[in-house]
Amino acid sequence: MAFTEERIRGIVQAQREFFGSGATLDVDWRIRQLKKLKAAVIEHEEELEAALYEDLGKSRTEAYLCDIGPVIVEVNEIIRGLKKWARPERHFSGLMCFPSVTTTVYKMPYGVSLIISPFNFPILLTLGVLAASIGGGNTAVIKASSKSAASTAALAKLISGIFPEHYAAVINGGHDIADLCLAERFDKIFYTGSPAVAKHVLSEAAKNLTSVALELGGETGNWCVVRKDADLADAARKIAFFKLTNAGQICININQIAVAQEAAEDFLTLLKAEFVRQIGERAEDNPDYPKLITDAVYEKCERLTEEYRDRVVYGGTGNRETRRYSPTVLYPVGIDEDVVRHELFCPILPVVPFPDAEIGRIMETIADREHPLSMYVFTSDRKWAKSVMSSMQYGGGCVNEVCIHMMVKGVPFNGTGHSGMGAYHGEWGFREFTHPTTVLTGKTRFNLPLREHPYSGKAGERKMALLKLFER
């Protein structure tokens, strides 16, 4: 059945009525739904892996490592922590509120949530967000990507098999269907995708003043900085692994590398050797190497490669039939060239050389551009690394490592500015899908006239003296 305006409106209304019944407020009930979700993911593991292979050419191992396994980990974390996170907080109201000295903060669900998920990790970035929504006590309408059609179909089957439509529903379709969803009034919207589309999502959400969380790749991409004192072999090994993962179609992936001139040739030699070691001489011939999501992305890789053909030092080949395009290293690239001024979201990897003594200038240039979702630095100078990572604006990152900061339990995954707003994973996801409601419990006896008129004369002077005493 096609998703029309009337059908989508009916789903939203049914979810609003179900939320209004209060069923989702019970924390034990939420935990039961999370356990259903986990069991369904495990039961449908092979179907999900097959869908990821059809959409993105992901091997079984990569599908589990990057999409399916992390969902189970995320759900487990929420199940274990939910009762503690959802517990109302008790606060002392302070002398200013005497005799009403007890205040409670309730963690309230928003209501009906809209989750708009992307194609690149269609299972993780749908079900991981859904788990946070469930943990927060919301219902969910899921607009899954039409580009990853097999995964969306698998998700629809999984969700409909465990949840009624008035609680959680998967909606399939393109941008027109997404706009029909955005035209409805939701209480929370969680969008993962590009900054350009995020602006449209925010604009539509603003019409109803709907709370929005955004996880974006960043307008100008994620930088990796390799200093001359770095362990070059270690850096090359980790960077090669990361660029091969999902063929570079990752919001936190390295978009471009800035490498010290003094180490550039050695680093490139090691990087090329690592690509060969990990994927073979021709990545596009290896069935374990993922494919690009559409012909348009493949053609973008071809276009960029031809534009920089004289500076391709590795890769630059592909297989149009399978849509596999090899990791392609461009060197040298100037820091102001167009290819390093926007997110690539593909296997193309520009490398910008710089004199190590001018690292301050390079970091200033990076800081002047739009905030990235991730930042990576490789260096043996821990003091410099700490100074940089604690002073720049970006979502998250690593020192002498790549990507695994998002796998750490108990910490947020988020962006800032053009790389997003809000945060999730574990308790941070629970916070994102709830709003704190403060309630003071008043007393009917021993109330002081401190706040009441008169404010002048002797009475006013006494009140001023007490106010200043209480506010110390």
CSV table of C-alpha atoms in Angstrom, one decimal:
chain,number,residue,atom,x,y,z
A,1,MET,CA,0.0,0.0,0.0
A,2,ALA,CA,1.4,3.4,-1.0
A,3,PHE,CA,2.0,6.0,1.6
A,4,THR,CA,-0.3,8.9,0.9
A,5,GLU,CA,-0.9,12.1,2.9
A,6,GLU,CA,-4.0,10.6,4.4
A,7,ARG,CA,-2.3,7.4,5.4
A,8,ILE,CA,0.6,9.1,7.0
A,9,ARG,CA,-1.7,11.5,8.9
A,10,GLY,CA,-3.7,8.5,10.1
A,11,ILE,CA,-0.5,6.8,11.4
A,12,VAL,CA,0.5,9.9,13.2
A,13,GLN,CA,-2.9,10.4,14.7
A,14,ALA,CA,-3.1,6.8,15.9
A,15,GLN,CA,0.3,7.2,17.5
A,16,ARG,CA,-0.8,10.4,19.2
A,17,GLU,CA,-3.8,8.6,20.6
A,18,PHE,CA,-1.8,5.7,21.8
A,19,PHE,CA,0.8,8.0,23.5
A,20,GLY,CA,-2.1,9.9,25.1
A,21,SER,CA,-3.3,6.6,26.7
A,22,GLY,CA,-0.2,6.7,28.9
A,23,ALA,CA,1.0,3.2,28.0
A,24,THR,CA,4.5,4.3,27.1
A,25,LEU,CA,5.1,6.0,30.5
A,26,ASP,CA,5.7,2.8,32.3
A,27,VAL,CA,9.5,2.1,32.3
A,28,ASP,CA,9.1,-1.7,32.7
A,29,TRP,CA,6.8,-1.6,29.6
A,30,ARG,CA,9.5,0.3,27.7
A,31,ILE,CA,12.1,-2.3,28.7
A,32,ARG,CA,9.9,-5.1,27.4
A,33,GLN,CA,9.7,-3.3,24.0
A,34,LEU,CA,13.4,-2.9,23.9
A,35,LYS,CA,13.8,-6.7,24.6
A,36,LYS,CA,11.4,-7.4,21.7
A,37,LEU,CA,13.5,-5.2,19.4
A,38,LYS,CA,16.8,-6.9,20.4
A,39,ALA,CA,15.2,-10.4,19.9
A,40,ALA,CA,13.9,-9.4,16.5
A,41,VAL,CA,17.3,-8.1,15.4
A,42,ILE,CA,18.9,-11.4,16.4
A,43,GLU,CA,16.2,-13.4,14.8
A,44,HIS,CA,16.4,-11.4,11.5
A,45,GLU,CA,20.2,-11.2,11.5
A,46,GLU,CA,20.6,-13.1,8.2
A,47,GLU,CA,17.9,-11.1,6.4
A,48,LEU,CA,19.5,-7.8,7.6
A,49,GLU,CA,22.9,-9.0,6.4
A,50,ALA,CA,21.5,-10.0,3.0
A,51,ALA,CA,19.8,-6.6,2.7
A,52,LEU,CA,23.0,-4.7,3.5
A,53,TYR,CA,24.9,-6.7,0.9
A,54,GLU,CA,22.2,-6.0,-1.7
A,55,ASP,CA,22.2,-2.3,-1.0
A,56,LEU,CA,25.8,-1.6,-0.2
A,57,GLY,CA,27.8,-4.7,-1.0
A,58,LYS,CA,28.7,-5.2,2.7
A,59,SER,CA,30.3,-8.5,3.6
A,60,ARG,CA,28.7,-10.4,6.4
A,61,THR,CA,31.5,-9.4,8.8
A,62,GLU,CA,31.3,-5.7,8.0
A,63,ALA,CA,27.5,-5.8,8.2
A,64,TYR,CA,27.6,-7.2,11.7
A,65,LEU,CA,30.6,-5.1,12.8
A,66,CYS,CA,29.2,-1.8,11.7
A,67,ASP,CA,25.4,-2.1,11.5
A,68,ILE,CA,23.9,-5.1,13.4
A,69,GLY,CA,26.2,-5.7,16.3
A,70,PRO,CA,26.2,-2.0,17.5
A,71,VAL,CA,22.4,-2.0,17.6
A,72,ILE,CA,22.4,-5.0,20.0
A,73,VAL,CA,25.1,-3.2,22.1
A,74,GLU,CA,23.1,0.0,22.1
A,75,VAL,CA,19.8,-1.7,23.1
A,76,ASN,CA,21.6,-3.6,25.9
A,77,GLU,CA,23.0,-0.4,27.3
A,78,ILE,CA,19.6,1.2,27.4
A,79,ILE,CA,17.9,-1.8,29.0
A,80,ARG,CA,20.6,-1.9,31.7
A,81,GLY,CA,20.5,1.8,32.5
A,82,LEU,CA,16.9,2.9,31.8
A,83,LYS,CA,15.4,2.5,35.3
A,84,LYS,CA,18.2,4.6,36.8
A,85,TRP,CA,18.0,7.3,34.0
A,86,ALA,CA,14.2,7.5,34.1
A,87,ARG,CA,14.0,7.8,37.9
A,88,PRO,CA,12.6,11.2,39.0
A,89,GLU,CA,15.3,13.5,40.6
A,90,ARG,CA,14.6,15.0,44.1
A,91,HIS,CA,16.0,18.4,44.8
A,92,PHE,CA,16.1,20.7,47.9
A,93,SER,CA,14.2,23.8,46.8
A,94,GLY,CA,16.3,26.2,48.9
A,95,LEU,CA,15.5,28.6,51.6
A,96,MET,CA,14.0,31.1,49.1
A,97,CYS,CA,11.1,28.6,48.6
A,98,PHE,CA,10.6,27.8,52.3
A,99,PRO,CA,8.5,26.0,53.5
A,100,SER,CA,8.1,24.3,50.1
A,101,VAL,CA,11.5,22.5,50.2
A,102,THR,CA,10.9,19.6,47.9
A,103,THR,CA,11.2,19.8,44.1
A,104,THR,CA,11.0,16.9,41.6
A,105,VAL,CA,12.4,16.7,38.1
A,106,TYR,CA,10.5,14.2,35.9
A,107,LYS,CA,12.0,12.9,32.7
A,108,MET,CA,9.0,13.1,30.4
A,109,PRO,CA,8.8,11.7,26.8
A,110,TYR,CA,8.1,14.2,24.0
A,111,GLY,CA,5.4,12.1,22.5
A,112,VAL,CA,5.3,11.2,18.8
A,113,SER,CA,8.7,11.1,17.2
A,114,LEU,CA,9.8,11.2,13.6
A,115,ILE,CA,13.1,9.4,12.8
A,116,ILE,CA,14.5,10.1,9.3
A,117,SER,CA,17.4,7.7,8.7
A,118,PRO,CA,20.1,7.6,6.0
A,119,PHE,CA,21.2,4.9,3.5
A,120,ASN,CA,24.8,4.4,4.6
A,121,PHE,CA,24.2,2.5,7.9
A,122,PRO,CA,20.5,1.9,7.4
A,123,ILE,CA,20.1,-0.6,10.2
A,124,LEU,CA,22.2,1.1,12.9
A,125,LEU,CA,21.1,4.6,12.2
A,126,THR,CA,17.5,3.6,12.3
A,127,LEU,CA,17.2,1.0,15.1
A,128,GLY,CA,19.8,2.7,17.3
A,129,VAL,CA,17.8,5.9,17.2
A,130,LEU,CA,14.5,4.0,17.6
A,131,ALA,CA,16.0,2.4,20.8
A,132,ALA,CA,16.6,5.8,22.2
A,133,SER,CA,13.1,6.9,21.3
A,134,ILE,CA,11.6,3.8,22.9
A,135,GLY,CA,13.8,4.3,26.0
A,136,GLY,CA,12.5,7.8,26.3
A,137,GLY,CA,8.9,6.6,26.2
A,138,ASN,CA,7.9,7.9,22.8
A,139,THR,CA,6.1,6.4,19.8
A,140,ALA,CA,8.0,6.5,16.4
A,141,VAL,CA,7.3,7.1,12.8
A,142,ILE,CA,10.4,6.0,10.8
A,143,LYS,CA,11.1,7.5,7.4
A,144,ALA,CA,13.8,5.1,6.1
A,145,SER,CA,15.9,5.8,3.1
A,146,SER,CA,14.6,4.9,-0.4
A,147,LYS,CA,18.2,4.5,-1.6
A,148,SER,CA,18.8,1.5,0.6
A,149,ALA,CA,15.6,-0.2,-0.6
A,150,ALA,CA,16.4,-3.7,0.6
A,151,SER,CA,17.3,-2.6,4.1
A,152,THR,CA,14.2,-0.5,4.3
A,153,ALA,CA,12.1,-3.4,3.3
A,154,ALA,CA,13.8,-5.6,5.9
A,155,LEU,CA,13.3,-2.9,8.6
A,156,ALA,CA,9.6,-2.6,7.7
A,157,LYS,CA,9.2,-6.4,8.1
A,158,LEU,CA,11.1,-6.5,11.4
A,159,ILE,CA,9.2,-3.5,12.9
A,160,SER,CA,5.8,-4.6,11.8
A,161,GLY,CA,6.4,-8.1,13.2
A,162,ILE,CA,6.9,-6.8,16.8
A,163,PHE,CA,5.1,-3.5,17.1
A,164,PRO,CA,1.7,-2.3,16.1
A,165,GLU,CA,1.6,0.6,13.7
A,166,HIS,CA,0.1,2.9,16.4
A,167,TYR,CA,3.4,2.5,18.3
A,168,ALA,CA,6.2,2.2,15.6
A,169,ALA,CA,5.8,2.3,11.9
A,170,VAL,CA,8.3,2.3,8.9
A,171,ILE,CA,7.4,4.6,6.0
A,172,ASN,CA,9.1,4.1,2.7
A,173,GLY,CA,9.5,6.6,-0.1
A,174,GLY,CA,11.6,9.4,-1.5
A,175,HIS,CA,11.8,13.1,-0.7
A,176,ASP,CA,8.2,13.6,-1.5
A,177,ILE,CA,7.2,11.2,1.2
A,178,ALA,CA,9.6,12.7,3.6
A,179,ASP,CA,8.0,16.1,3.0
A,180,LEU,CA,4.6,14.6,3.7
A,181,CYS,CA,5.9,13.3,7.0
A,182,LEU,CA,7.5,16.7,7.8
A,183,ALA,CA,4.1,18.4,7.1
A,184,GLU,CA,2.6,16.6,10.1
A,185,ARG,CA,3.0,17.8,13.6
A,186,PHE,CA,5.5,15.8,15.6
A,187,ASP,CA,6.8,16.3,19.1
A,188,LYS,CA,10.4,15.3,18.3
A,189,ILE,CA,12.4,14.9,15.1
A,190,PHE,CA,15.7,13.1,14.7
A,191,TYR,CA,17.3,13.5,11.3
A,192,THR,CA,20.6,11.9,10.1
A,193,GLY,CA,21.9,13.1,6.8
A,194,SER,CA,23.4,16.1,5.0
A,195,PRO,CA,23.5,19.7,6.2
A,196,ALA,CA,21.6,20.8,3.1
A,197,VAL,CA,18.6,18.6,3.9
A,198,ALA,CA,18.9,19.4,7.6
A,199,LYS,CA,18.2,23.0,6.9
A,200,HIS,CA,14.9,22.0,5.2
A,201,VAL,CA,14.1,19.7,8.2
A,202,LEU,CA,14.7,22.6,10.6
A,203,SER,CA,12.6,24.9,8.5
A,204,GLU,CA,9.6,22.5,8.5
A,205,ALA,CA,10.0,21.7,12.2
A,206,ALA,CA,10.0,25.4,13.0
A,207,LYS,CA,6.5,25.7,11.8
A,208,ASN,CA,5.4,23.7,14.9
A,209,LEU,CA,8.4,24.6,17.1
A,210,THR,CA,9.2,20.9,17.2
A,211,SER,CA,12.4,19.9,19.0
A,212,VAL,CA,15.0,18.6,16.5
A,213,ALA,CA,18.2,16.6,16.8
A,214,LEU,CA,20.5,16.5,13.8
A,215,GLU,CA,23.4,14.2,13.1
A,216,LEU,CA,25.2,15.5,10.0
A,217,GLY,CA,28.5,14.8,8.2
A,218,GLY,CA,29.7,18.4,8.2
A,219,GLU,CA,29.7,20.9,5.4
A,220,THR,CA,33.5,20.9,4.8
A,221,GLY,CA,34.3,17.3,5.9
A,222,ASN,CA,36.3,15.7,8.7
A,223,TRP,CA,40.0,16.4,8.9
A,224,CYS,CA,42.8,14.0,9.9
A,225,VAL,CA,46.1,15.6,10.8
A,226,VAL,CA,49.3,13.6,10.7
A,227,ARG,CA,52.3,15.3,12.3
A,228,LYS,CA,55.9,14.5,11.5
A,229,ASP,CA,56.4,12.9,14.9
A,230,ALA,CA,53.5,10.5,14.4
A,231,ASP,CA,53.9,6.7,14.2
A,232,LEU,CA,53.4,6.7,10.5
A,233,ALA,CA,52.9,3.0,10.1
A,234,ASP,CA,50.2,2.9,12.8
A,235,ALA,CA,48.5,6.0,11.2
A,236,ALA,CA,48.5,4.5,7.7
A,237,ARG,CA,47.1,1.1,8.9
A,238,LYS,CA,44.2,2.8,10.8
A,239,ILE,CA,43.4,5.3,8.1
A,240,ALA,CA,43.4,2.7,5.4
A,241,PHE,CA,41.0,0.5,7.4
A,242,PHE,CA,38.7,3.4,7.9
A,243,LYS,CA,38.6,4.6,4.3
A,244,LEU,CA,37.8,1.1,3.1
A,245,THR,CA,34.9,0.8,5.5
A,246,ASN,CA,31.6,1.3,3.7
A,247,ALA,CA,33.7,2.6,0.8
A,248,GLY,CA,34.0,6.0,2.6
A,249,GLN,CA,30.3,6.5,2.9
A,250,ILE,CA,30.4,7.3,6.6
A,251,CYS,CA,29.5,10.6,8.3
A,252,ILE,CA,32.5,10.4,10.6
A,253,ASN,CA,35.0,9.2,8.0
A,254,ILE,CA,38.2,11.1,7.1
A,255,ASN,CA,37.4,13.5,4.3
A,256,GLN,CA,40.9,14.8,3.8
A,257,ILE,CA,44.3,14.4,5.5
A,258,ALA,CA,46.8,17.2,6.3
A,259,VAL,CA,50.2,15.6,6.6
A,260,ALA,CA,53.5,17.1,7.5
A,261,GLN,CA,55.7,17.6,4.4
A,262,GLU,CA,58.6,16.1,6.3
A,263,ALA,CA,56.8,12.8,6.6
A,264,ALA,CA,54.5,12.9,3.5
A,265,GLU,CA,56.4,10.6,1.2
A,266,ASP,CA,57.0,8.0,3.8
A,267,PHE,CA,53.4,8.2,5.0
A,268,LEU,CA,52.0,7.8,1.4
A,269,THR,CA,54.2,4.8,0.8
A,270,LEU,CA,52.9,3.2,4.0
A,271,LEU,CA,49.3,4.1,3.2
A,272,LYS,CA,49.4,2.6,-0.2
A,273,ALA,CA,51.0,-0.6,1.1
A,274,GLU,CA,48.2,-0.8,3.8
A,275,PHE,CA,45.4,-0.5,1.2
A,276,VAL,CA,47.0,-3.4,-0.8
A,277,ARG,CA,47.6,-5.5,2.3
A,278,GLN,CA,44.0,-5.1,3.5
A,279,ILE,CA,42.0,-5.2,0.3
A,280,GLY,CA,44.3,-6.4,-2.5
A,281,GLU,CA,45.8,-4.8,-5.6
A,282,ARG,CA,42.4,-3.8,-6.9
A,283,ALA,CA,39.8,-3.1,-4.3
A,284,GLU,CA,37.0,-3.0,-6.9
A,285,ASP,CA,37.6,-6.7,-7.6
A,286,ASN,CA,37.3,-7.8,-4.0
A,287,PRO,CA,33.8,-8.9,-3.1
A,288,ASP,CA,34.4,-7.9,0.5
A,289,TYR,CA,34.8,-4.3,-0.5
A,290,PRO,CA,31.5,-2.4,-0.3
A,291,LYS,CA,29.9,-0.7,-3.3
A,292,LEU,CA,28.6,2.9,-3.8
A,293,ILE,CA,25.0,3.5,-3.2
A,294,THR,CA,24.0,4.9,-6.6
A,295,ASP,CA,25.4,5.4,-10.1
A,296,ALA,CA,25.5,9.2,-9.3
A,297,VAL,CA,28.0,8.6,-6.5
A,298,TYR,CA,30.1,6.4,-8.8
A,299,GLU,CA,30.1,9.0,-11.5
A,300,LYS,CA,31.2,11.7,-8.9
A,301,CYS,CA,34.2,9.5,-8.1
A,302,GLU,CA,35.1,9.2,-11.8
A,303,ARG,CA,34.7,13.0,-12.3
A,304,LEU,CA,36.9,13.9,-9.4
A,305,THR,CA,39.5,11.3,-10.4
A,306,GLU,CA,39.7,12.7,-13.9
A,307,GLU,CA,39.9,16.3,-12.6
A,308,TYR,CA,42.9,15.3,-10.5
A,309,ARG,CA,44.3,12.5,-12.7
A,310,ASP,CA,47.8,13.9,-12.7
A,311,ARG,CA,47.8,13.8,-8.9
A,312,VAL,CA,46.3,10.3,-8.3
A,313,VAL,CA,49.0,8.5,-6.4
A,314,TYR,CA,46.9,5.4,-5.6
A,315,GLY,CA,43.7,4.0,-7.0
A,316,GLY,CA,41.6,5.9,-9.5
A,317,THR,CA,39.9,2.8,-10.9
A,318,GLY,CA,36.5,1.2,-10.5
A,319,ASN,CA,33.9,-1.3,-11.8
A,320,ARG,CA,30.8,0.5,-13.0
A,321,GLU,CA,28.7,-2.7,-13.1
A,322,THR,CA,29.3,-3.5,-9.4
A,323,ARG,CA,29.6,0.2,-8.4
A,324,ARG,CA,32.8,-0.5,-6.6
A,325,TYR,CA,35.4,2.3,-6.8
A,326,SER,CA,38.8,1.9,-5.3
A,327,PRO,CA,40.1,4.1,-2.5
A,328,THR,CA,41.8,6.9,-4.4
A,329,VAL,CA,44.5,9.1,-3.0
A,330,LEU,CA,45.1,12.6,-4.4
A,331,TYR,CA,48.4,14.3,-3.7
A,332,PRO,CA,49.5,17.0,-3.4
A,333,VAL,CA,46.3,19.1,-2.8
A,334,GLY,CA,46.2,22.7,-1.7
A,335,ILE,CA,44.3,23.5,1.5
A,336,ASP,CA,42.1,26.0,-0.4
A,337,GLU,CA,41.2,23.7,-3.3
A,338,ASP,CA,37.5,22.9,-3.8
A,339,VAL,CA,37.9,19.2,-3.2
A,340,VAL,CA,38.9,19.8,0.5
A,341,ARG,CA,36.2,22.4,1.0
A,342,HIS,CA,33.1,20.1,1.0
A,343,GLU,CA,32.1,16.7,2.2
A,344,LEU,CA,33.0,14.0,-0.3
A,345,PHE,CA,31.3,10.9,1.2
A,346,CYS,CA,33.1,8.5,-1.1
A,347,PRO,CA,36.5,6.7,-1.4
A,348,ILE,CA,38.3,9.8,-2.7
A,349,LEU,CA,41.0,10.9,-0.2
A,350,PRO,CA,42.8,14.2,-0.8
A,351,VAL,CA,46.1,14.7,1.0
A,352,VAL,CA,47.3,18.2,1.9
A,353,PRO,CA,51.0,18.7,2.7
A,354,PHE,CA,52.2,21.4,5.1
A,355,PRO,CA,55.4,22.3,6.9
A,356,ASP,CA,55.1,20.9,10.4
A,357,ALA,CA,56.3,24.1,11.8
A,358,GLU,CA,53.2,25.7,10.4
A,359,ILE,CA,50.8,23.4,12.2
A,360,GLY,CA,49.2,26.4,14.0
A,361,ARG,CA,48.2,28.0,10.6
A,362,ILE,CA,46.7,24.7,9.4
A,363,MET,CA,44.6,24.3,12.6
A,364,GLU,CA,43.4,27.9,12.3
A,365,THR,CA,42.3,27.2,8.7
A,366,ILE,CA,40.4,24.1,9.8
A,367,ALA,CA,38.8,26.0,12.7
A,368,ASP,CA,37.7,28.8,10.4
A,369,ARG,CA,35.7,26.3,8.3
A,370,GLU,CA,32.4,24.7,9.3
A,371,HIS,CA,32.6,22.5,12.3
A,372,PRO,CA,33.3,18.8,11.4
A,373,LEU,CA,31.5,15.9,12.9
A,374,SER,CA,34.9,14.2,13.7
A,375,MET,CA,38.5,15.2,14.1
A,376,TYR,CA,41.5,12.9,14.1
A,377,VAL,CA,45.1,13.7,15.0
A,378,PHE,CA,48.2,11.5,14.8
A,379,THR,CA,51.2,12.7,16.9
A,380,SER,CA,53.5,11.7,19.7
A,381,ASP,CA,53.0,15.1,21.2
A,382,ARG,CA,50.2,14.4,23.7
A,383,LYS,CA,50.4,17.9,25.1
A,384,TRP,CA,49.7,19.5,21.7
A,385,ALA,CA,47.0,16.9,20.9
A,386,LYS,CA,45.2,17.7,24.2
A,387,SER,CA,45.4,21.4,23.5
A,388,VAL,CA,43.9,21.0,20.1
A,389,MET,CA,41.2,18.5,20.9
A,390,SER,CA,40.1,20.5,24.0
A,391,SER,CA,39.9,23.9,22.2
A,392,MET,CA,38.4,23.3,18.7
A,393,GLN,CA,34.8,22.9,17.7
A,394,TYR,CA,33.8,19.5,16.3
A,395,GLY,CA,31.5,16.6,17.2
A,396,GLY,CA,34.0,14.0,18.5
A,397,GLY,CA,37.2,12.4,17.6
A,398,CYS,CA,40.4,10.5,18.4
A,399,VAL,CA,44.1,10.9,19.1
A,400,ASN,CA,46.2,8.3,17.3
A,401,GLU,CA,43.0,6.3,16.5
A,402,VAL,CA,40.0,6.5,14.1
A,403,CYS,CA,36.3,6.2,14.6
A,404,ILE,CA,36.0,4.0,17.7
A,405,HIS,CA,35.2,7.0,19.9
A,406,MET,CA,31.6,6.4,18.9
A,407,MET,CA,31.7,2.8,20.3
A,408,VAL,CA,32.5,3.9,23.9
A,409,LYS,CA,29.7,3.3,26.3
A,410,GLY,CA,28.3,6.2,28.4
A,411,VAL,CA,29.6,9.0,26.1
A,412,PRO,CA,27.6,11.1,23.6
A,413,PHE,CA,27.8,11.0,19.8
A,414,ASN,CA,27.0,14.3,18.4
A,415,GLY,CA,27.8,17.2,16.1
A,416,THR,CA,27.9,20.9,16.4
A,417,GLY,CA,27.0,23.7,13.9
A,418,HIS,CA,26.9,22.3,10.4
A,419,SER,CA,27.7,18.8,11.7
A,420,GLY,CA,24.6,18.7,13.9
A,421,MET,CA,22.9,19.4,17.2
A,422,GLY,CA,21.8,17.2,20.0
A,423,ALA,CA,23.4,13.9,21.0
A,424,TYR,CA,22.6,10.3,21.5
A,425,HIS,CA,23.9,6.8,22.5
A,426,GLY,CA,23.1,5.3,25.9
A,427,GLU,CA,21.9,7.8,28.5
A,428,TRP,CA,22.5,10.7,26.1
A,429,GLY,CA,19.9,9.2,23.7
A,430,PHE,CA,17.5,8.9,26.6
A,431,ARG,CA,18.1,12.6,27.4
A,432,GLU,CA,17.6,13.5,23.7
A,433,PHE,CA,14.2,11.9,23.6
A,434,THR,CA,12.9,13.3,27.0
A,435,HIS,CA,12.4,16.7,28.4
A,436,PRO,CA,13.0,17.5,32.1
A,437,THR,CA,9.9,18.7,33.8
A,438,THR,CA,10.4,20.5,37.2
A,439,VAL,CA,7.6,20.3,39.8
A,440,LEU,CA,7.8,22.0,43.2
A,441,THR,CA,5.5,20.6,45.9
A,442,GLY,CA,4.1,23.5,47.9
A,443,LYS,CA,3.1,23.6,51.6
A,444,THR,CA,-0.1,25.0,53.0
A,445,ARG,CA,1.3,26.0,56.4
A,446,PHE,CA,4.1,28.1,57.7
A,447,ASN,CA,4.2,30.2,54.5
A,448,LEU,CA,6.2,33.4,55.0
A,449,PRO,CA,5.0,36.7,53.6
A,450,LEU,CA,8.4,37.4,52.1
A,451,ARG,CA,7.3,37.5,48.5
A,452,GLU,CA,4.2,39.5,49.1
A,453,HIS,CA,3.6,43.2,49.3
A,454,PRO,CA,4.3,45.6,50.9
A,455,TYR,CA,7.8,46.1,49.5
A,456,SER,CA,8.4,49.5,51.1
A,457,GLY,CA,8.9,50.9,54.6
A,458,LYS,CA,10.0,48.8,57.5
A,459,ALA,CA,8.5,45.6,56.1
A,460,GLY,CA,10.4,46.2,52.8
A,461,GLU,CA,13.7,46.7,54.7
A,462,ARG,CA,13.2,43.4,56.6
A,463,LYS,CA,12.4,41.5,53.4
A,464,MET,CA,15.5,42.9,51.7
A,465,ALA,CA,17.6,41.8,54.6
A,466,LEU,CA,16.2,38.3,54.5
A,467,LEU,CA,16.5,38.1,50.7
A,468,LYS,CA,20.1,39.0,50.8
A,469,LEU,CA,20.7,36.5,53.6
A,470,PHE,CA,19.0,33.7,51.7
A,471,GLU,CA,20.8,34.5,48.4
A,472,ARG,CA,24.3,34.1,49.9
